Tab-separated table of C-alpha atoms in Angstrom:
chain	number	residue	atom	x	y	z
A	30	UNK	CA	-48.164	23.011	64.166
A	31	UNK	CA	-45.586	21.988	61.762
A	32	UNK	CA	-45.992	20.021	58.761
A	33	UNK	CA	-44.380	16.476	59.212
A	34	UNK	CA	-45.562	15.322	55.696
A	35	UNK	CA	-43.823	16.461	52.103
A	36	UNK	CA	-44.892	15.511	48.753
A	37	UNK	CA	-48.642	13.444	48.601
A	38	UNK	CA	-49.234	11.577	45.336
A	39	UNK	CA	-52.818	10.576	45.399
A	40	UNK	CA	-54.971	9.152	42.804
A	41	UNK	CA	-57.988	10.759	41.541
A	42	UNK	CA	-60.788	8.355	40.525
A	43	UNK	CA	-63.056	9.835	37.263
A	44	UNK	CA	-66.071	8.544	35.677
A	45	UNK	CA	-65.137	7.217	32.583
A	46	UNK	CA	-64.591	9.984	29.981
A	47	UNK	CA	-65.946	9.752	26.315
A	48	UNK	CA	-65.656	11.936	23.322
A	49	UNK	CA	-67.140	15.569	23.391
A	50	UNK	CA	-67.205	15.143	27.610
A	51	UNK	CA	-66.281	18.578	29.591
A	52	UNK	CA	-63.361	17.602	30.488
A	53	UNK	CA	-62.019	20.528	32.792
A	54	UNK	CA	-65.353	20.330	34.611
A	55	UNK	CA	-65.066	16.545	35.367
A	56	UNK	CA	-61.223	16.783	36.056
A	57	UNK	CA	-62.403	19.806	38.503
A	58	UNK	CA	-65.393	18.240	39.809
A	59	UNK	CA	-63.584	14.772	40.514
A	60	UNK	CA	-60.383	16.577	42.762
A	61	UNK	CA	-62.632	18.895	44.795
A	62	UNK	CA	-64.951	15.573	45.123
A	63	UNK	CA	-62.001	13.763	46.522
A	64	UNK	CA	-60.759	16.766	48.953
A	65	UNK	CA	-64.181	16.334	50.783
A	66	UNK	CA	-64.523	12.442	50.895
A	67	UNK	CA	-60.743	12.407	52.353
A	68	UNK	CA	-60.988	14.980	53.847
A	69	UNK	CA	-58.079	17.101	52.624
A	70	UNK	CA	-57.578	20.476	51.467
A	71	UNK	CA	-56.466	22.022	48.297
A	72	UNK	CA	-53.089	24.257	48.545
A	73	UNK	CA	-51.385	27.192	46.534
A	74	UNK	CA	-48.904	25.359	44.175
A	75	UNK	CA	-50.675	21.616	44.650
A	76	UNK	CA	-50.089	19.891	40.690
A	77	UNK	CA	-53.298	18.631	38.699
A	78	UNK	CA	-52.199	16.210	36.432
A	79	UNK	CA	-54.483	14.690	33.668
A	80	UNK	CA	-53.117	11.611	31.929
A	81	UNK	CA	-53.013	12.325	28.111
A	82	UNK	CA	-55.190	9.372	27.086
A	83	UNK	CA	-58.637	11.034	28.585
A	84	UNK	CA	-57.682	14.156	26.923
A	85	UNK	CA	-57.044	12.705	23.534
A	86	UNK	CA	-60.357	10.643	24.540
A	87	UNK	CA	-62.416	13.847	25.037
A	88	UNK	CA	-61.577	15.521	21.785
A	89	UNK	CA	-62.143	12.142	19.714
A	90	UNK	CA	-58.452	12.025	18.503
A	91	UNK	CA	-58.863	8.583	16.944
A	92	UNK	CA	-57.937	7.212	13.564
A	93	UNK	CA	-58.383	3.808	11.460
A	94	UNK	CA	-55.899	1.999	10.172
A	95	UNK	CA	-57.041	2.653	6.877
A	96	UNK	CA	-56.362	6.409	7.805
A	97	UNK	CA	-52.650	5.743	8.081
A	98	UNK	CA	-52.559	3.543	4.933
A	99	UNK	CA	-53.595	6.277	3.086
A	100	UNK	CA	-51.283	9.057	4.452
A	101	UNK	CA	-48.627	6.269	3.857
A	102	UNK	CA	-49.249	5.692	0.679
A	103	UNK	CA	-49.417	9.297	-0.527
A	104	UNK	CA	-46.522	10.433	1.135
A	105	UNK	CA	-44.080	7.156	0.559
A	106	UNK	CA	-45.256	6.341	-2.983
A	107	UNK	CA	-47.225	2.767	-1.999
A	108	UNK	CA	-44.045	0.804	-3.485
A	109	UNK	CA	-41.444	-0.890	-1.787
A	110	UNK	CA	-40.942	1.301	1.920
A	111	UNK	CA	-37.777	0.551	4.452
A	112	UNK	CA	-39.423	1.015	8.028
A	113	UNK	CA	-36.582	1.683	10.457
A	114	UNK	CA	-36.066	1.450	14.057
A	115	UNK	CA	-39.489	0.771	15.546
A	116	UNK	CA	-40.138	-0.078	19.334
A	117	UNK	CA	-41.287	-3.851	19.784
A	118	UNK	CA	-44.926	-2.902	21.337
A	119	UNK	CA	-48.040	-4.428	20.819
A	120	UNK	CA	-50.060	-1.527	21.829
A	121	UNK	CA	-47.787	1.549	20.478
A	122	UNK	CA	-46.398	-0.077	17.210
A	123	UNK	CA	-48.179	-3.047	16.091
A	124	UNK	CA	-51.488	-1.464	14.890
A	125	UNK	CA	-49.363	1.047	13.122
A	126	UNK	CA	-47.510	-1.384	11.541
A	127	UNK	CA	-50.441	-2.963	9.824
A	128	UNK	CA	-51.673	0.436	8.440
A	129	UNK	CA	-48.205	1.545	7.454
A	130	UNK	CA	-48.019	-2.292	5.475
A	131	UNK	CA	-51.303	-1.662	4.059
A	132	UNK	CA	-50.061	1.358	2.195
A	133	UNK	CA	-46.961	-0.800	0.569
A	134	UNK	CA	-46.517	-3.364	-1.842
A	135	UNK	CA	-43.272	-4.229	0.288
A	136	UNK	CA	-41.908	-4.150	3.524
A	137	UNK	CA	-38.098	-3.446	4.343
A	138	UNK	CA	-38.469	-3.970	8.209
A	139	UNK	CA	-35.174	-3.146	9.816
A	140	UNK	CA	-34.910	-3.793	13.377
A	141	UNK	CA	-32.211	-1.925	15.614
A	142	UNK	CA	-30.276	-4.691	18.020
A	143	UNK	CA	-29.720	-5.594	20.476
A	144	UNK	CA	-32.819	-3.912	21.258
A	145	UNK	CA	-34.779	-0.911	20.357
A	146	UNK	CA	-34.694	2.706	21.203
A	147	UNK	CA	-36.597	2.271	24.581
A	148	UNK	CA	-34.476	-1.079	25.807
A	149	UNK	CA	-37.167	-4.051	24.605
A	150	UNK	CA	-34.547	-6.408	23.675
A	151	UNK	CA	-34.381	-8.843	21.043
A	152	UNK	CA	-30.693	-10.345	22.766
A	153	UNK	CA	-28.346	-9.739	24.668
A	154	UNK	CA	-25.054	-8.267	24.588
A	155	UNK	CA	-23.913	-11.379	26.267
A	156	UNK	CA	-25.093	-13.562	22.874
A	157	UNK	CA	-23.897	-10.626	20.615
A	158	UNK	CA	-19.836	-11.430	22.221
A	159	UNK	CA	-20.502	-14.997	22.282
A	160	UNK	CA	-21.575	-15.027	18.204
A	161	UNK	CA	-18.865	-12.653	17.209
A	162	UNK	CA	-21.130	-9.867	16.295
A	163	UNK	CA	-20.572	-6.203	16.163
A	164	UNK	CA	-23.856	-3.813	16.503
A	165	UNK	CA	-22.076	-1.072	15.609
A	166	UNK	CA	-21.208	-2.650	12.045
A	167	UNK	CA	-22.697	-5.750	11.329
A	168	UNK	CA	-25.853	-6.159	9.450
A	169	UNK	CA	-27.521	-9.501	9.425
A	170	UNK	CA	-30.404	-11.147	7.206
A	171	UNK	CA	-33.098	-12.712	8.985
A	172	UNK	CA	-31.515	-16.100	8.335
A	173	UNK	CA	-28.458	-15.047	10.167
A	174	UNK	CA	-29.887	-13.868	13.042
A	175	UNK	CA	-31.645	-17.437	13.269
A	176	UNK	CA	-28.912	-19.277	12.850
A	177	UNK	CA	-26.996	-17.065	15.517
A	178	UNK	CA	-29.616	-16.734	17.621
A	179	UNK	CA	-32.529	-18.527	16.835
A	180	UNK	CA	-36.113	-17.486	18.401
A	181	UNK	CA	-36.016	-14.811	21.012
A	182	UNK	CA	-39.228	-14.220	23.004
A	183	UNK	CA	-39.379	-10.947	24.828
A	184	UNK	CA	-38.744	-11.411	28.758
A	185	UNK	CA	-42.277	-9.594	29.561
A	186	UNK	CA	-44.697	-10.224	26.488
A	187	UNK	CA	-43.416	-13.552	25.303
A	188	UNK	CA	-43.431	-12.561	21.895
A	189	UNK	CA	-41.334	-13.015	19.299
A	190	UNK	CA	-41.349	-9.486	17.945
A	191	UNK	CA	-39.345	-10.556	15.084
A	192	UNK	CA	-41.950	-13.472	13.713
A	193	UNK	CA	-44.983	-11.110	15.128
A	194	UNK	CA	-44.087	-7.844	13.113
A	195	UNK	CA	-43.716	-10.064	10.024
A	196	UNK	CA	-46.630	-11.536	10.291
A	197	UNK	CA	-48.691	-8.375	10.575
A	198	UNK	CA	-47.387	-6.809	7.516
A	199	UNK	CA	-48.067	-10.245	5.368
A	200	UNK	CA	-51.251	-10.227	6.365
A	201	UNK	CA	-51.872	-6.526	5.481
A	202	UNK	CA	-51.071	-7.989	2.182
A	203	UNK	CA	-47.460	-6.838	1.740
A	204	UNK	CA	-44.244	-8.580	1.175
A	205	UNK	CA	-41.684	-8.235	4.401
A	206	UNK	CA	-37.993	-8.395	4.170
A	207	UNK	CA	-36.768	-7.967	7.701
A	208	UNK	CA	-32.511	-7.116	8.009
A	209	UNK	CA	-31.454	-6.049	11.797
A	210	UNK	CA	-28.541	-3.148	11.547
A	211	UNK	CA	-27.790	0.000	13.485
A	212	UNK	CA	-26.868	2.497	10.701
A	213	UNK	CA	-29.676	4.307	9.478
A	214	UNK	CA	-28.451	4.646	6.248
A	215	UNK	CA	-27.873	0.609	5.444
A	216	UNK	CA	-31.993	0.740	4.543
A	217	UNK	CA	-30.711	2.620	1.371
A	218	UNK	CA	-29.680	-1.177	0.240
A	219	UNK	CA	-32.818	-1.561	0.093
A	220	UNK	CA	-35.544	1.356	-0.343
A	221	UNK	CA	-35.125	4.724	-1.251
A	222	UNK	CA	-38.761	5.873	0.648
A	223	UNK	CA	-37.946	5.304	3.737
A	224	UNK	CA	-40.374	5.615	7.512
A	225	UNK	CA	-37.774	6.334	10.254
A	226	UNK	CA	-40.307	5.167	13.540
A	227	UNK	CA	-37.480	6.112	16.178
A	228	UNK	CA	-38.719	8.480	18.929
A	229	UNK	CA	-35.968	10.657	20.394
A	230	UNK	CA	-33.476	10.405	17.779
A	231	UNK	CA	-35.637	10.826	14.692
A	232	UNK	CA	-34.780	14.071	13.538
A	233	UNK	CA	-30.781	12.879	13.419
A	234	UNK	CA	-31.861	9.834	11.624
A	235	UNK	CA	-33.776	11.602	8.870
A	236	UNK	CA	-30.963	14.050	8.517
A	237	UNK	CA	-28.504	11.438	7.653
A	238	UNK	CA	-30.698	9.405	5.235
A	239	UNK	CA	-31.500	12.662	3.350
A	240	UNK	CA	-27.823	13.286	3.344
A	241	UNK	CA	-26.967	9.706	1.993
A	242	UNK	CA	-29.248	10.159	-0.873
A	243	UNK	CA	-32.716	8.992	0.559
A	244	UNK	CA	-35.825	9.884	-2.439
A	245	UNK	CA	-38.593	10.280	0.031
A	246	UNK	CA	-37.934	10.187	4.356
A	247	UNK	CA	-40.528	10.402	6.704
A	248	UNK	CA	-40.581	10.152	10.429
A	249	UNK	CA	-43.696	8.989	12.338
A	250	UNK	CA	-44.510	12.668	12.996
A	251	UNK	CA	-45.047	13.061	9.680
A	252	UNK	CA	-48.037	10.607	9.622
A	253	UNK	CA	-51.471	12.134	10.309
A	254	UNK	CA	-49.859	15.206	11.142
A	255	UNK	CA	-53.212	16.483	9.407
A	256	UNK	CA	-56.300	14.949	8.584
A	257	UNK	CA	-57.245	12.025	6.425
A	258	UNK	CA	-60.635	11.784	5.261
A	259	UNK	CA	-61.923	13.261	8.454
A	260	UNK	CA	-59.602	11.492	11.236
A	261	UNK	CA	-58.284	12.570	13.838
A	262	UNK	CA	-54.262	13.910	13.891
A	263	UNK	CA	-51.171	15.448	15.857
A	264	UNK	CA	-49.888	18.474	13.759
A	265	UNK	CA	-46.945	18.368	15.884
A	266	UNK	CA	-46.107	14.458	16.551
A	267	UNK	CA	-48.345	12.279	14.024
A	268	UNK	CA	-48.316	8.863	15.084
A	269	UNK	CA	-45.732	9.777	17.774
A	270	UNK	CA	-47.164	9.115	21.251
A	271	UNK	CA	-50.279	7.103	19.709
A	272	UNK	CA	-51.704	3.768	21.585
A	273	UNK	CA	-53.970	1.119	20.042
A	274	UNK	CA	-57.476	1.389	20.598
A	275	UNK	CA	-59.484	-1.198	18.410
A	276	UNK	CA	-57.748	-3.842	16.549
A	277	UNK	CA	-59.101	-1.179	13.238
A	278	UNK	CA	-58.478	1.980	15.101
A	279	UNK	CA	-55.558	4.116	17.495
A	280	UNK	CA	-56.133	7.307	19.715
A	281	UNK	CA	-53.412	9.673	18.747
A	282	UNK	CA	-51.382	12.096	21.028
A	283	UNK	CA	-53.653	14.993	22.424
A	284	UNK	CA	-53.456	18.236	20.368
A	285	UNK	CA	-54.319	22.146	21.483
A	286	UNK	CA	-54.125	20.528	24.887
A	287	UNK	CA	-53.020	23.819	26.422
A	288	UNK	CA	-56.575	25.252	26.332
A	289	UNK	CA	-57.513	22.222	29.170
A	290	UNK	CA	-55.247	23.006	31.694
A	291	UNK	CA	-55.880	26.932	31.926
A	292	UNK	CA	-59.163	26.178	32.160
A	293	UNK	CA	-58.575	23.877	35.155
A	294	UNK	CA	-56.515	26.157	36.517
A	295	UNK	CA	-58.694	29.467	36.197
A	296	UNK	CA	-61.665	27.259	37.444
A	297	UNK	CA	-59.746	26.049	40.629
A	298	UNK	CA	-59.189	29.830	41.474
A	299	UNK	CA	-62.307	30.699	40.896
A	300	UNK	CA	-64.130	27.861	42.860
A	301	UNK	CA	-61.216	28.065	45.842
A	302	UNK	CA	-58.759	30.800	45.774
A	303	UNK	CA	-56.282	28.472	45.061
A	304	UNK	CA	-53.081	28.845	42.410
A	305	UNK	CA	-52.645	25.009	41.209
A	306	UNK	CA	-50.395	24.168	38.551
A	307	UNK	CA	-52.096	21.669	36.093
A	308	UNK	CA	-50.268	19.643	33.560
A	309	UNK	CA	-50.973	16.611	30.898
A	310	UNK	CA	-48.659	13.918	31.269
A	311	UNK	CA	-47.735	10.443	29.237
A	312	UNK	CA	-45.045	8.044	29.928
A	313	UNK	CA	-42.696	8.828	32.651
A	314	UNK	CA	-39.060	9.425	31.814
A	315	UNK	CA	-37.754	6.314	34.132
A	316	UNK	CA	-35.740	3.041	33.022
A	317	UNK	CA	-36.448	-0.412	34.735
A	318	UNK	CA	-33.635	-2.281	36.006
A	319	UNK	CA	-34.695	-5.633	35.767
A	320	UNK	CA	-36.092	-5.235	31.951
A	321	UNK	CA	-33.765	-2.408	30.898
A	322	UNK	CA	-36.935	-0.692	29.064
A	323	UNK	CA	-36.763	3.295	29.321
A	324	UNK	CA	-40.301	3.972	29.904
A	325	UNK	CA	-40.833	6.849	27.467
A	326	UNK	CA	-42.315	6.270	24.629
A	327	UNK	CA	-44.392	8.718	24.106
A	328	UNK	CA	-42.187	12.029	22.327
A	329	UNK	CA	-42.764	14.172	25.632
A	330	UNK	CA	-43.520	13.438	28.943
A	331	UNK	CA	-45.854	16.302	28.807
A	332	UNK	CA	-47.462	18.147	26.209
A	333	UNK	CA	-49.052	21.234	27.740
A	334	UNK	CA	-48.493	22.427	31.221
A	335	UNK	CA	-49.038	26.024	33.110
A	336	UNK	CA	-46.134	28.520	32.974
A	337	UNK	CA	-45.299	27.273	37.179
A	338	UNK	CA	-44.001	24.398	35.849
A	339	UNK	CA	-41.389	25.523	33.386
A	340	UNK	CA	-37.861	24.713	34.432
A	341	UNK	CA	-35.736	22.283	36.671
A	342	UNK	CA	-35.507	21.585	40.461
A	343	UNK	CA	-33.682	24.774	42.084
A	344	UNK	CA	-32.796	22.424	45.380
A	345	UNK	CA	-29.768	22.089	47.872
A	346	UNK	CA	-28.356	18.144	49.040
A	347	UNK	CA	-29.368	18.209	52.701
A	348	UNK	CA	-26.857	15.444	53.150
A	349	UNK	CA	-23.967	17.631	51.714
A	350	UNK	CA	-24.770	20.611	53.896
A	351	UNK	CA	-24.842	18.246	56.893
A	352	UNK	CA	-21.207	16.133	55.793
A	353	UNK	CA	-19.766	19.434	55.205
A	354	UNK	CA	-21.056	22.680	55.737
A	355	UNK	CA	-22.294	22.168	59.005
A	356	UNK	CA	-20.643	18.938	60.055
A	357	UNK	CA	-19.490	20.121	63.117
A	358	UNK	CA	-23.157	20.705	64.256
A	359	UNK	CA	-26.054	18.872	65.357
A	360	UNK	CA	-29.363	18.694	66.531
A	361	UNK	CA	-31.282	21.436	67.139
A	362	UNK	CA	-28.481	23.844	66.071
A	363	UNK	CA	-27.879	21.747	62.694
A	364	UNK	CA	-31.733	22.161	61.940
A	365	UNK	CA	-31.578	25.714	62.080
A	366	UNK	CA	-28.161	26.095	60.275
A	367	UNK	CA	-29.794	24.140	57.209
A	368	UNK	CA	-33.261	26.037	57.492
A	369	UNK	CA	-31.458	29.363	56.997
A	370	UNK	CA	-29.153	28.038	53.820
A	371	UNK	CA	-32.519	27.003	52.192
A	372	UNK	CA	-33.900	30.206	53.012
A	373	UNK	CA	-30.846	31.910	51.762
A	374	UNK	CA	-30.414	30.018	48.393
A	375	UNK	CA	-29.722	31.794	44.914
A	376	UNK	CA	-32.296	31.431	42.596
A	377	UNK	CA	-30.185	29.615	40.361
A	378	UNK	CA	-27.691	27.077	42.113
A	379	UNK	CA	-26.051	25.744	38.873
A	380	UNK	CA	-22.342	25.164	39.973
A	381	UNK	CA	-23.146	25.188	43.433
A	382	UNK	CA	-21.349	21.625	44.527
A	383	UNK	CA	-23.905	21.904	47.217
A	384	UNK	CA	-26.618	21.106	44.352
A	385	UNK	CA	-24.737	18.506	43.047
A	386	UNK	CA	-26.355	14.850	43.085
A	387	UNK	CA	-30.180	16.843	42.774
A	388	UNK	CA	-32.254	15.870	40.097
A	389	UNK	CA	-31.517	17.908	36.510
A	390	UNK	CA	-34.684	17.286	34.849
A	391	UNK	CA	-37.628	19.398	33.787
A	392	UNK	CA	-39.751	20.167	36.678
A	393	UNK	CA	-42.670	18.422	33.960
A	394	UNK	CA	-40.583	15.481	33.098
A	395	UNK	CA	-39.855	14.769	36.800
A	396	UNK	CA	-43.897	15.212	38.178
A	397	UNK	CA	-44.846	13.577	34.996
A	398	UNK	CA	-43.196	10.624	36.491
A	399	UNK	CA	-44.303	10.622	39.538
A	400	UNK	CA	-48.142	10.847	38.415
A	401	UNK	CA	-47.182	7.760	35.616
A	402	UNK	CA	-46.410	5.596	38.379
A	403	UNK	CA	-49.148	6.647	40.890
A	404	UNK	CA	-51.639	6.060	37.868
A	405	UNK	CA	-50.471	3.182	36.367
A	406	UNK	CA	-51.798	1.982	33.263
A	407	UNK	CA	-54.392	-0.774	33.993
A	408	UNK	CA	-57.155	-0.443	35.814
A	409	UNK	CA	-56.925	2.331	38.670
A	410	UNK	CA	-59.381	4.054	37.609
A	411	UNK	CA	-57.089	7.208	38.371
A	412	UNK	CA	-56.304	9.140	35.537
A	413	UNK	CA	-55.581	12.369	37.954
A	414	UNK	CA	-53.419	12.969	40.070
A	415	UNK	CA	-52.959	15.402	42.505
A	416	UNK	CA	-49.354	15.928	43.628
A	417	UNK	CA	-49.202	18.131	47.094
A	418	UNK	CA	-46.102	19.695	48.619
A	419	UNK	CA	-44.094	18.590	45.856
A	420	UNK	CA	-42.824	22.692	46.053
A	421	UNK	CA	-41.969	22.222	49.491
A	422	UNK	CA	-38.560	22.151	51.428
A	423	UNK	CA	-37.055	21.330	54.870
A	424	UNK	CA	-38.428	25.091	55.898
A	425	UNK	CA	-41.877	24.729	55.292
């Protein structure tokens, strides 16, 4: 009978999942679990996804605030340190803040605007034209921007990131100066040990401040990228990807993750005969419209993944074959004429205008989406997902 169902995104429920747990034994366990209460089956090529947060749960990847002061300290000198181009979050940059304050004497906070490197805005262009202001150019105090602009509460938090971030490094016991500019080197006005906090752009950022005549850069990855009197760490991203956990303590990024999925992967051959693919994903790679955030803030969408996920979608635009290839055709005789053009696709159809409007993403970054938004981040109770049939095509 033929398949009238593509790709399934289903939630997984798990117990909850503590330090030291098994982790590819419960991940296992839980699918297989599932398959028999729904009563569906697993398939060659189905996707186990794991959320990163259980697997940085598992291996105790935690650290204190204290933790970071230190690591701060020794690395930026514990004098005066320009922090540059943080996200406005609560739950990714806020406890951070306080440990990177901790290890200062002062603050040099200097905000990006309009907003910040994931779209959290602080204004709007609209107010930026009406005031006269350039972002490319101008820098402003933080009595300009009042004066300009006043208080500006974020459209989904209702915080004032501005008054909230200064507040957290006072009471870590530091002094704050906050400017708001766009030109990573303008924080050499002010500091010559600089933190650069951006995500995706933070190796160009620390490039030019070294090259303007910075003392001492560091980027976030550079923070507990080992350990500090016993934490945990990322040897690879630092404080990059890491989420509050206790108002003293964050869970960092997962490290040696890659060990979890093979064993997922070899165990769900050996319990079923089945090939899955099995990845750990964090935030999705998606923007909201209505907010203008880009959702990734996290330095990957995934940081380990098995080899059948490496590389992009390899797919032909069924509505380009049928509004020109086969235009003159339809029904029954259209189905097949598609069918056999899928069948008879190159294995790479870069160039091919019949390709054109697919998705060019990373197979990862793309499923890593998809399981982000089946998951969610509250309270689910999912933090697997099993993707089915996202390999499939018209033929299958």
């Amino acid at each position: 009978m033929e398949r009238r169902v593509g790709t399934v995104s289903r939630g997984i429920r798990c117990p909850i999942i503590r330090e030291g747990d098994n982790l590819p034994d419960i991940v296992v366990d839980s699918v297989l679990e599932a398959a028999k209460s729904e009563g569906f089956e697993l398939r060659d090529r189905d996707v186990i996804s794991i959320t990163e947060s259980v697997v940085a749960r598992s291996q105790g990847n935690y650290a204190s605030v204290n933790d970071i002061a230190a690591d701060v300290k020794a690395k930026l000198g514990g004098g005066t340190i320009g922090v540059i181009f943080p996200i406005l979050s609560r739950n990714r940059f806020a406890i951070c803040l306080r440990g990177i304050a901790m290890g200062a004497k002062k603050v040099v906070l200097m905000l990006s605007y309009p907003s910040d490197e994931v779209g959290n805005a602080l204004l709007t262009y609209d107010k930026l034209d009406a005031a006269g202001i350039n972002p490319y150019t101008d820098v402003l105090t933080l009595e300009r921007y009042r004066e300009l602009f006043g208080e500006n509460k974020h459209e989904f938090t209702g915080v004032d990131y501005v008054e909230y971030y200064s507040n957290i490094i006072r009471e870590a016991g530091a002094e704050v100066e906050v400017i708001f500019a766009n030109q990573a080197k303008t924080i050499l006005q002010y500091a010559d040990c600089v933190l650069n906090c951006d995500i995706h752009t933070r190796f160009r950022t620390k490039r030019l401040l070294l090259a303007a005549g910075a003392k001492v850069v560091c980027s976030m990855d550079d923070i507990l990228n080992a350990p500090v009197n016993g934490s945990g760490y990322n040897e690879k991203y630092g404080l990059l990807g890491s989420n509050k956990s206790t108002e003293d303590k964050i869970k960092l990024f997962p490290r040696e993750c890659q060990g979890v999925v093979e064993a997922i992967q070899s165990k769900i051959m050996e319990l079923t005969g089945k090939h899955v693919e099995v990845m750990v994903y964090g935030d999705g790679a998606f923007k909201d419209p209505q907010g203008k955030i880009w959702e990734l803030a996290d330095p990957v969408v995934s940081p380990a993944f098995t080899k059948g996920l490496i590389g992009t979608p390899n797919e032909l635009k069924l509505k380009y074959l049928a509004d020109n290839d086969f235009k003159d055709l339809s029904g029954k005789a259209l189905q097949e004429a598609i069918s056999q053009a899928i069948k008879e696709k190159e294995g790479n159809l870069v160039g091919n205008m019949a390709s054109q409007g697919t998705t060019p993403r990373q197979l990862t970054d793309l499923i890593g989406s998809l399981c982000d938004l089946t998951s969610g981040s509250g309270d689910k109770g999912t933090p697997v997902v099993l993707v089915q049939g996202y390999f499939d095509n018209f033929t299958d």
